[in-house]
């Protein structure tokens, strides 16, 4: 275990204002009441308040974002104005974070006034309910995902997200710089924020303050984007392989065949883990490129170690005496 | 392992110069040195990490030392924080 991961944490809440600002262009949100932007959302799930409007308020998940689709709006319109106000008052006895009306549906001013009185912001989107649900669920799921910060360099090498870790001063940044120089893309150096999306996907990014800055010992700080241009950076990447740099130790447990795939847990997701011994004169950059290519090969179904092992077993099982012979039987006067 | 909470004392906060002084001092020790602020945890031997904290005057940081010379490291580094990086 060599990962210097910080504590796992997740946001406890976000404000309605943040939800609005982040989604207003995607969902074309329109603000129907001027209040309650400071309300807090604590749950990543959404709720359709249809049953609560109709009077069944047991198990009403009032602390969720409330989505009012065609069903809710048609139901409200089927009621007389008094019954409508009563139904809405019943809903707003609970503290709701906000209400989002889909399909460009309309709410009468009396009803909007009730929402204002209870400090519940109401928004409207032209999107249909399923689409709005999809966008909002994805956004909220991301916001309430577990996160952690890891000390390491994170580079996209041939499309594979390599997280390079190791003790301070071992040369992570130098390898990342070398990879950038060879045309790969830096996501973040030193502080990598990792977020778990869904069940088994880890997404890594830098921090707001130090996007693509890097420290090279003896030189100081450099800005990779302004020095190497836009092709040398990217903002986010899936974490796919962890490369741990270690000082060469004759007793160290380094794999010799690569048959066993070691993994290391980050936010409870097992990530392939390569322990790489380093010593002066070893070209670690090329090896990290090979690690990425090897991962790609495996991804496309070709496992070198397994193939070699299969071939070896085949030869062993043959009772031929020609084991270990030359790979060319006869050089046939071709002396090139 | 030693953990200790400190407060940033100097007016300008943990800006570039003190951050450099801090990582230079930390690099002299063998022990690992981490700084935690809210949910963020960074390696105290990395200048970018320390600057990421953007710790202002009055902010509280939790320092963690782990290794053979943790006692000496903790003493020296806590002393540096308490002196306000000689900027008070």
Short mmCIF file of C-alpha atoms in Angstrom, two decimals:
data_model
loop_
_atom_site.label_atom_id
_atom_site.label_comp_id
_atom_site.label_asym_id
_atom_site.label_seq_id
_atom_site.Cartn_x
_atom_site.Cartn_y
_atom_site.Cartn_z
CA UNK A 1 0.00 0.00 0.00
CA UNK A 2 1.67 3.15 -1.10
CA UNK A 3 -1.15 5.46 -1.87
CA UNK A 4 -1.13 8.71 0.04
CA UNK A 5 -4.82 9.27 -0.30
CA UNK A 6 -6.53 11.88 1.77
CA UNK A 7 -9.72 11.18 3.60
CA UNK A 8 -12.72 10.17 1.59
CA UNK A 9 -15.37 12.86 1.69
CA UNK A 10 -18.54 13.82 -0.02
CA UNK A 11 -20.48 17.02 -0.14
CA UNK A 12 -23.19 17.10 2.48
CA UNK A 13 -25.30 19.63 0.64
CA UNK A 14 -25.39 22.08 -2.23
CA UNK A 15 -27.43 25.23 -2.51
CA UNK A 16 -30.33 25.59 -4.92
CA UNK A 17 -28.45 28.55 -6.38
CA UNK A 18 -25.53 26.29 -7.32
CA UNK A 19 -27.90 23.79 -8.95
CA UNK A 20 -29.53 26.64 -10.86
CA UNK A 21 -26.25 28.26 -11.99
CA UNK A 22 -24.74 24.95 -13.11
CA UNK A 23 -27.81 23.74 -14.99
CA UNK A 24 -29.57 26.83 -16.28
CA UNK A 25 -28.12 26.71 -19.77
CA UNK A 26 -28.34 22.93 -20.18
CA UNK A 27 -31.89 22.70 -18.87
CA UNK A 28 -32.85 26.20 -20.09
CA UNK A 29 -34.09 26.89 -16.58
CA UNK A 30 -36.31 29.86 -15.96
CA UNK A 31 -36.80 31.20 -12.45
CA UNK A 32 -40.47 31.65 -11.60
CA UNK A 33 -40.11 32.85 -8.00
CA UNK A 34 -37.45 35.15 -6.59
CA UNK A 35 -36.68 33.41 -3.33
CA UNK A 36 -35.09 30.50 -1.55
CA UNK A 37 -31.89 30.25 -3.59
CA UNK A 38 -30.06 29.62 -0.32
CA UNK A 39 -32.10 26.45 0.37
CA UNK A 40 -29.98 23.33 0.71
CA UNK A 41 -30.25 20.11 -1.27
CA UNK A 42 -29.06 17.13 0.74
CA UNK A 43 -30.22 14.21 -1.36
CA UNK A 44 -29.06 13.11 -4.78
CA UNK A 45 -32.43 11.61 -5.66
CA UNK A 46 -35.37 13.34 -7.28
CA UNK A 47 -39.02 13.05 -6.33
CA UNK A 48 -42.31 13.32 -8.21
CA UNK A 49 -44.80 14.80 -5.74
CA UNK A 50 -47.93 13.48 -7.51
CA UNK A 51 -49.20 11.34 -4.64
CA UNK A 52 -48.49 14.04 -2.08
CA UNK A 53 -50.53 16.52 -4.15
CA UNK A 54 -53.36 14.01 -4.23
CA UNK A 55 -53.28 13.77 -0.44
CA UNK A 56 -51.13 10.75 0.33
CA UNK A 57 -48.28 12.25 2.34
CA UNK A 58 -46.86 9.17 4.08
CA UNK A 59 -43.30 8.55 2.92
CA UNK A 60 -43.26 11.85 1.03
CA UNK A 61 -39.58 12.47 0.25
CA UNK A 62 -39.87 16.20 0.77
CA UNK A 63 -36.14 16.84 1.17
CA UNK A 64 -35.50 15.95 -2.47
CA UNK A 65 -35.69 18.16 -5.53
CA UNK A 66 -39.34 17.99 -6.61
CA UNK A 67 -40.06 17.43 -10.30
CA UNK A 68 -43.51 18.37 -11.52
CA UNK A 69 -44.23 16.81 -14.89
CA UNK A 70 -47.35 16.61 -17.04
CA UNK A 71 -49.05 14.26 -14.56
CA UNK A 72 -48.81 16.65 -11.60
CA UNK A 73 -49.74 19.72 -13.63
CA UNK A 74 -52.73 18.04 -15.36
CA UNK A 75 -53.92 16.80 -11.98
CA UNK A 76 -53.71 20.32 -10.52
CA UNK A 77 -55.58 21.71 -13.53
CA UNK A 78 -58.34 19.16 -13.07
CA UNK A 79 -59.06 20.64 -9.63
CA UNK A 80 -61.03 23.76 -8.84
CA UNK A 81 -58.88 26.73 -7.87
CA UNK A 82 -59.69 26.26 -4.16
CA UNK A 83 -58.81 22.57 -4.25
CA UNK A 84 -55.66 23.40 -6.15
CA UNK A 85 -54.55 25.87 -3.48
CA UNK A 86 -55.37 23.34 -0.78
CA UNK A 87 -53.34 20.63 -2.52
CA UNK A 88 -50.40 22.96 -2.90
CA UNK A 89 -50.59 24.11 0.70
CA UNK A 90 -50.50 20.47 1.76
CA UNK A 91 -47.29 20.00 -0.23
CA UNK A 92 -45.64 23.11 1.18
CA UNK A 93 -46.29 22.21 4.78
CA UNK A 94 -43.11 20.26 4.27
CA UNK A 95 -39.83 22.06 3.67
CA UNK A 96 -38.89 21.48 0.05
CA UNK A 97 -35.54 22.55 -1.42
CA UNK A 98 -37.06 23.56 -4.77
CA UNK A 99 -39.62 22.65 -7.42
CA UNK A 100 -38.81 22.18 -11.09
CA UNK A 101 -41.69 22.22 -13.57
CA UNK A 102 -40.96 20.39 -16.81
CA UNK A 103 -42.41 20.58 -20.34
CA UNK A 104 -42.84 24.35 -20.05
CA UNK A 105 -45.96 23.74 -17.97
CA UNK A 106 -47.63 26.67 -16.26
CA UNK A 107 -48.56 27.23 -12.66
CA UNK A 108 -51.21 29.81 -11.78
CA UNK A 109 -50.00 32.93 -9.88
CA UNK A 110 -51.90 31.93 -6.72
CA UNK A 111 -49.93 28.71 -6.53
CA UNK A 112 -46.61 30.45 -7.21
CA UNK A 113 -47.47 32.88 -4.43
CA UNK A 114 -47.83 29.98 -1.98
CA UNK A 115 -44.40 28.72 -2.99
CA UNK A 116 -42.94 32.22 -2.49
CA UNK A 117 -44.57 32.51 0.92
CA UNK A 118 -42.89 29.29 1.97
CA UNK A 119 -39.56 30.39 0.48
CA UNK A 120 -39.51 27.55 -2.04
CA UNK A 121 -37.99 28.50 -5.41
CA UNK A 122 -39.80 27.29 -8.53
CA UNK A 123 -38.07 26.79 -11.88
CA UNK A 124 -39.37 25.86 -15.30
CA UNK A 125 -37.67 23.93 -18.08
CA UNK A 126 -38.88 23.27 -21.63
CA UNK A 127 -37.36 19.77 -21.47
CA UNK A 128 -39.57 16.77 -21.02
CA UNK A 129 -39.55 15.05 -17.64
CA UNK A 130 -37.40 12.03 -18.54
CA UNK A 131 -34.73 14.23 -20.08
CA UNK A 132 -34.73 16.72 -17.20
CA UNK A 133 -34.57 13.77 -14.76
CA UNK A 134 -31.63 12.35 -16.63
CA UNK A 135 -29.62 15.58 -16.56
CA UNK A 136 -30.47 16.42 -12.96
CA UNK A 137 -29.79 12.89 -11.68
CA UNK A 138 -26.40 12.86 -13.35
CA UNK A 139 -25.55 16.28 -11.93
CA UNK A 140 -26.68 15.45 -8.39
CA UNK A 141 -25.03 12.03 -8.49
CA UNK A 142 -21.76 13.73 -9.42
CA UNK A 143 -22.12 16.38 -6.71
CA UNK A 144 -22.73 13.83 -3.96
CA UNK A 145 -20.08 11.36 -5.15
CA UNK A 146 -17.25 10.36 -2.83
CA UNK A 147 -14.00 12.22 -3.50
CA UNK A 148 -10.45 12.14 -2.27
CA UNK A 149 -7.18 13.91 -3.02
CA UNK A 150 -4.08 11.97 -3.96
CA UNK A 151 -0.47 13.10 -4.07
CA UNK A 152 0.79 12.15 -7.52
CA UNK A 153 1.03 13.11 -11.18
CA UNK A 154 -1.82 12.26 -13.50
CA UNK A 155 -1.15 11.95 -17.22
CA UNK A 156 -3.11 10.69 -20.22
CA UNK A 157 -0.72 8.36 -22.05
CA UNK A 158 -2.08 7.01 -25.35
CA UNK A 159 -5.57 7.57 -23.98
CA UNK A 160 -4.91 5.67 -20.75
CA UNK A 161 -5.12 7.59 -17.47
CA UNK A 162 -1.87 6.84 -15.61
CA UNK A 163 -1.65 7.99 -12.02
CA UNK A 164 2.01 8.14 -11.03
CA UNK A 165 2.59 7.94 -7.28
CA UNK A 166 5.64 7.56 -5.06
CA UNK A 167 7.39 9.35 -2.24
CA UNK A 168 8.10 13.05 -2.43
CA UNK A 169 11.16 13.86 -4.56
CA UNK A 170 11.32 10.51 -6.34
CA UNK A 171 10.70 12.17 -9.70
CA UNK A 172 6.98 11.98 -10.47
CA UNK A 173 6.84 15.46 -11.94
CA UNK A 174 9.96 14.89 -14.03
CA UNK A 175 8.41 11.79 -15.58
CA UNK A 176 5.16 13.65 -16.19
CA UNK A 177 7.13 16.44 -17.89
CA UNK A 178 9.00 13.91 -20.01
CA UNK A 179 5.68 12.34 -21.03
CA UNK A 180 4.28 15.76 -21.95
CA UNK A 181 7.39 16.42 -24.04
CA UNK A 182 6.70 13.17 -25.88
CA UNK A 183 3.22 14.33 -26.80
CA UNK A 184 1.11 13.00 -23.91
CA UNK A 185 -1.27 15.12 -21.93
CA UNK A 186 -1.03 16.31 -18.35
CA UNK A 187 -4.20 16.31 -16.27
CA UNK A 188 -2.72 17.37 -12.96
CA UNK A 189 0.53 17.38 -11.06
CA UNK A 190 0.99 16.99 -7.31
CA UNK A 191 -2.61 17.19 -6.18
CA UNK A 192 -5.09 14.96 -8.00
CA UNK A 193 -8.74 15.03 -6.98
CA UNK A 194 -10.39 11.69 -7.64
CA UNK A 195 -14.18 11.27 -7.73
CA UNK A 196 -16.04 7.97 -7.93
CA UNK A 197 -18.73 8.10 -10.59
CA UNK A 198 -21.35 5.39 -10.62
CA UNK A 199 -20.12 2.11 -9.15
CA UNK A 200 -16.64 1.57 -10.50
CA UNK A 201 -15.45 4.59 -12.42
CA UNK A 202 -12.82 6.94 -11.01
CA UNK A 203 -12.48 10.36 -12.58
CA UNK A 204 -9.41 12.45 -11.85
CA UNK A 205 -8.85 16.16 -12.21
CA UNK A 206 -6.65 18.91 -10.80
CA UNK A 207 -7.63 21.66 -8.41
CA UNK A 208 -9.03 25.03 -9.31
CA UNK A 209 -5.98 26.97 -8.15
CA UNK A 210 -3.12 25.00 -9.69
CA UNK A 211 -4.51 23.67 -12.94
CA UNK A 212 -1.46 22.68 -14.93
CA UNK A 213 1.38 24.00 -12.85
CA UNK A 214 4.27 21.79 -12.01
CA UNK A 215 7.29 21.98 -9.76
CA UNK A 216 10.58 20.82 -11.18
CA UNK A 217 13.23 20.56 -8.48
CA UNK A 218 16.03 23.00 -9.07
CA UNK A 219 13.94 25.01 -11.51
CA UNK A 220 10.84 26.00 -9.64
CA UNK A 221 7.32 26.31 -10.96
CA UNK A 222 6.42 25.94 -14.61
CA UNK A 223 3.07 26.27 -16.37
CA UNK A 224 2.69 23.35 -18.73
CA UNK A 225 -0.20 24.83 -20.70
CA UNK A 226 1.53 28.08 -21.62
CA UNK A 227 4.82 26.32 -22.29
CA UNK A 228 3.64 23.31 -24.33
CA UNK A 229 0.30 24.54 -25.57
CA UNK A 230 -3.21 23.24 -25.42
CA UNK A 231 -2.37 19.81 -26.85
CA UNK A 232 -0.31 19.06 -23.74
CA UNK A 233 -3.13 19.26 -21.24
CA UNK A 234 -6.58 18.03 -20.47
CA UNK A 235 -8.98 18.78 -17.66
CA UNK A 236 -10.25 15.37 -16.69
CA UNK A 237 -9.49 11.72 -17.31
CA UNK A 238 -10.58 8.35 -16.01
CA UNK A 239 -8.01 6.84 -13.63
CA UNK A 240 -7.11 3.50 -15.20
CA UNK A 241 -3.66 2.44 -13.98
CA UNK A 242 -1.63 3.39 -10.90
CA UNK A 243 2.14 3.40 -11.44
CA UNK A 244 4.05 3.45 -8.19
CA UNK A 245 7.68 4.54 -8.41
CA UNK A 246 9.94 2.85 -5.89
CA UNK A 247 13.61 2.89 -5.15
CA UNK A 248 15.28 -0.27 -6.41
CA UNK A 249 15.45 -2.79 -3.62
CA UNK A 250 17.05 -6.18 -4.27
CA UNK A 251 14.55 -7.75 -1.87
CA UNK A 252 11.62 -5.86 -3.35
CA UNK A 253 8.61 -7.79 -4.57
CA UNK A 254 8.50 -6.79 -8.23
CA UNK A 255 6.64 -8.88 -10.78
CA UNK A 256 8.78 -10.67 -13.34
CA UNK A 257 6.12 -12.07 -15.65
CA UNK A 258 3.12 -9.79 -15.22
CA UNK A 259 0.86 -12.83 -14.92
CA UNK A 260 -0.72 -11.59 -11.72
CA UNK A 261 -2.54 -8.32 -11.97
CA UNK A 262 -2.02 -6.41 -8.76
CA UNK A 263 -4.60 -3.85 -7.80
CA UNK A 264 -4.79 -1.00 -5.34
CA UNK A 265 -8.04 0.37 -3.87
CA UNK A 266 -8.99 4.00 -4.43
CA UNK A 267 -12.42 4.94 -3.00
CA UNK A 268 -13.13 1.17 -2.81
CA UNK A 269 -12.53 0.70 -6.53
CA UNK A 270 -9.71 -1.73 -7.37
CA UNK A 271 -7.35 -0.15 -9.89
CA UNK A 272 -4.53 -2.02 -11.71
CA UNK A 273 -1.30 -1.29 -9.86
CA UNK A 274 2.22 -1.49 -11.27
CA UNK A 275 5.19 -1.22 -8.92
CA UNK A 276 8.08 0.21 -10.86
CA UNK A 277 11.60 0.05 -9.43
CA UNK A 278 13.72 2.94 -10.61
CA UNK A 279 17.45 3.57 -10.64
CA UNK A 280 19.73 6.04 -12.42
CA UNK A 281 19.97 5.49 -16.13
CA UNK A 282 16.65 3.71 -16.43
CA UNK A 283 14.29 5.30 -18.91
CA UNK A 284 11.16 5.37 -16.80
CA UNK A 285 9.21 7.43 -19.32
CA UNK A 286 9.44 4.77 -22.01
CA UNK A 287 8.45 2.14 -19.46
CA UNK A 288 5.38 4.13 -18.45
CA UNK A 289 4.43 4.37 -22.13
CA UNK A 290 4.80 0.60 -22.38
CA UNK A 291 2.63 0.18 -19.28
CA UNK A 292 -0.10 2.18 -21.05
CA UNK A 293 0.29 0.20 -24.28
CA UNK A 294 0.25 -3.07 -22.37
CA UNK A 295 -2.95 -2.02 -20.65
CA UNK A 296 -4.42 -1.20 -24.06
CA UNK A 297 -3.41 -4.62 -25.41
CA UNK A 298 -5.04 -6.32 -22.44
CA UNK A 299 -8.10 -4.17 -22.91
CA UNK A 300 -8.34 -5.43 -26.50
CA UNK A 301 -8.00 -9.00 -25.32
CA UNK A 302 -4.30 -9.71 -25.77
CA UNK A 303 -2.45 -10.54 -22.56
CA UNK A 304 1.25 -10.95 -23.34
CA UNK A 305 2.12 -12.81 -20.17
CA UNK A 306 -0.74 -15.28 -20.67
CA UNK A 307 0.09 -15.83 -24.35
CA UNK A 308 3.72 -16.50 -23.56
CA UNK A 309 2.80 -18.81 -20.74
CA UNK A 310 0.41 -20.73 -23.03
CA UNK A 311 3.12 -21.16 -25.65
CA UNK A 312 5.57 -22.36 -23.03
CA UNK A 313 3.14 -24.98 -21.74
CA UNK A 314 2.61 -26.17 -25.30
CA UNK A 315 6.34 -26.66 -25.90
CA UNK A 316 6.81 -28.35 -22.55
CA UNK A 317 4.06 -30.85 -23.31
CA UNK A 318 5.70 -31.82 -26.64
CA UNK A 319 8.23 -34.55 -26.22
CA UNK A 320 10.48 -33.07 -28.86
CA UNK A 321 14.19 -32.79 -28.28
CA UNK A 322 14.38 -29.51 -30.15
CA UNK A 323 13.51 -27.33 -27.19
CA UNK A 324 15.41 -24.06 -27.09
CA UNK A 325 16.55 -24.39 -30.70
CA UNK A 326 17.21 -21.53 -33.10
CA UNK A 327 14.10 -19.76 -34.35
CA UNK A 328 15.37 -20.06 -37.97
CA UNK A 329 16.18 -23.56 -39.12
CA UNK A 330 18.58 -22.64 -41.87
CA UNK A 331 19.96 -19.21 -42.88
CA UNK A 332 19.77 -20.05 -46.62
CA UNK A 333 22.54 -17.77 -47.90
CA UNK A 334 20.69 -14.70 -46.75
CA UNK A 335 23.41 -12.76 -45.00
CA UNK A 336 21.57 -9.49 -44.55
CA UNK B 1 2.67 9.31 14.11
CA UNK B 2 2.20 12.83 15.46
CA UNK B 3 -0.77 15.05 14.71
CA UNK B 4 -0.94 18.67 15.65
CA UNK B 5 -3.29 21.51 14.81
CA UNK B 6 -1.86 24.93 14.06
CA UNK B 7 -3.24 28.32 13.04
CA UNK B 8 -1.80 30.55 10.33
CA UNK B 9 -0.59 33.68 12.11
CA UNK B 10 0.98 35.98 9.56
CA UNK B 11 -1.19 38.50 7.75
CA UNK B 12 -0.47 37.41 4.19
CA UNK B 13 -1.29 33.77 4.90
CA UNK B 14 0.54 30.78 3.53
CA UNK B 15 1.64 32.47 0.30
CA UNK B 16 4.54 31.58 -2.00
CA UNK B 17 7.49 32.57 0.19
CA UNK B 18 6.37 30.81 3.38
CA UNK B 19 5.22 27.83 1.30
CA UNK B 20 8.73 27.51 -0.13
CA UNK B 21 10.28 27.89 3.33
CA UNK B 22 7.93 25.20 4.63
CA UNK B 23 8.66 22.58 1.96
CA UNK B 24 12.39 23.27 2.18
CA UNK B 25 12.34 22.65 5.90
CA UNK B 26 10.11 19.57 5.51
CA UNK B 27 12.44 18.08 2.90
CA UNK B 28 15.24 17.99 5.49
CA UNK B 29 13.40 15.30 7.41
CA UNK B 30 12.89 11.71 6.45
CA UNK B 31 9.41 11.52 7.92
CA UNK B 32 6.34 11.88 5.78
CA UNK B 33 4.54 15.14 6.34
CA UNK B 34 0.91 15.78 5.42
CA UNK B 35 -1.29 18.82 5.88
CA UNK B 36 -5.04 18.59 6.14
CA UNK B 37 -7.48 21.42 5.63
CA UNK B 38 -11.19 20.62 5.66
CA UNK B 39 -11.48 17.62 3.36
CA UNK B 40 -8.25 18.29 1.53
CA UNK B 41 -5.10 16.41 2.39
CA UNK B 42 -1.84 17.30 0.69
CA UNK B 43 1.79 16.29 0.91
CA UNK B 44 3.64 18.92 2.92
CA UNK B 45 6.84 18.34 0.99
CA UNK B 46 5.29 19.48 -2.28
CA UNK B 47 5.21 23.21 -3.01
CA UNK B 48 2.21 22.94 -5.32
CA UNK B 49 0.37 20.92 -2.72
CA UNK B 50 1.06 23.50 -0.01
CA UNK B 51 0.02 26.37 -2.29
CA UNK B 52 -3.18 24.53 -3.19
CA UNK B 53 -4.27 24.97 0.43
CA UNK B 54 -4.39 28.76 -0.12
CA UNK B 55 -4.49 29.06 3.67
CA UNK B 56 -5.31 32.58 4.86
CA UNK B 57 -4.56 34.19 8.20
CA UNK B 58 -6.52 32.51 10.97
CA UNK B 59 -7.16 29.28 9.10
CA UNK B 60 -6.54 26.08 10.99
CA UNK B 61 -4.47 23.26 9.56
CA UNK B 62 -3.86 19.78 10.88
CA UNK B 63 -0.28 18.59 10.49
CA UNK B 64 0.65 14.93 10.46
CA UNK B 65 4.17 13.56 10.78
CA UNK B 66 5.04 9.94 10.32
CA UNK B 67 8.51 8.40 10.27
CA UNK B 68 11.74 7.87 12.16
CA UNK B 69 12.42 11.57 12.87
CA UNK B 70 8.81 12.66 13.35
CA UNK B 71 9.53 14.25 16.73
CA UNK B 72 12.21 16.58 15.37
CA UNK B 73 10.21 17.30 12.21
CA UNK B 74 7.09 18.21 14.19
CA UNK B 75 9.06 20.48 16.51
CA UNK B 76 10.83 22.36 13.73
CA UNK B 77 7.79 22.75 11.49
CA UNK B 78 5.35 23.72 14.23
CA UNK B 79 7.92 26.28 15.36
CA UNK B 80 8.02 27.73 11.82
CA UNK B 81 4.22 28.06 11.77
CA UNK B 82 4.17 29.59 15.25
CA UNK B 83 6.76 32.17 14.25
CA UNK B 84 4.36 33.17 11.45
CA UNK B 85 7.15 32.39 9.00
CA UNK B 86 9.00 35.35 10.56
CA UNK B 87 6.46 37.69 8.98
CA UNK B 88 4.46 38.65 12.05
#
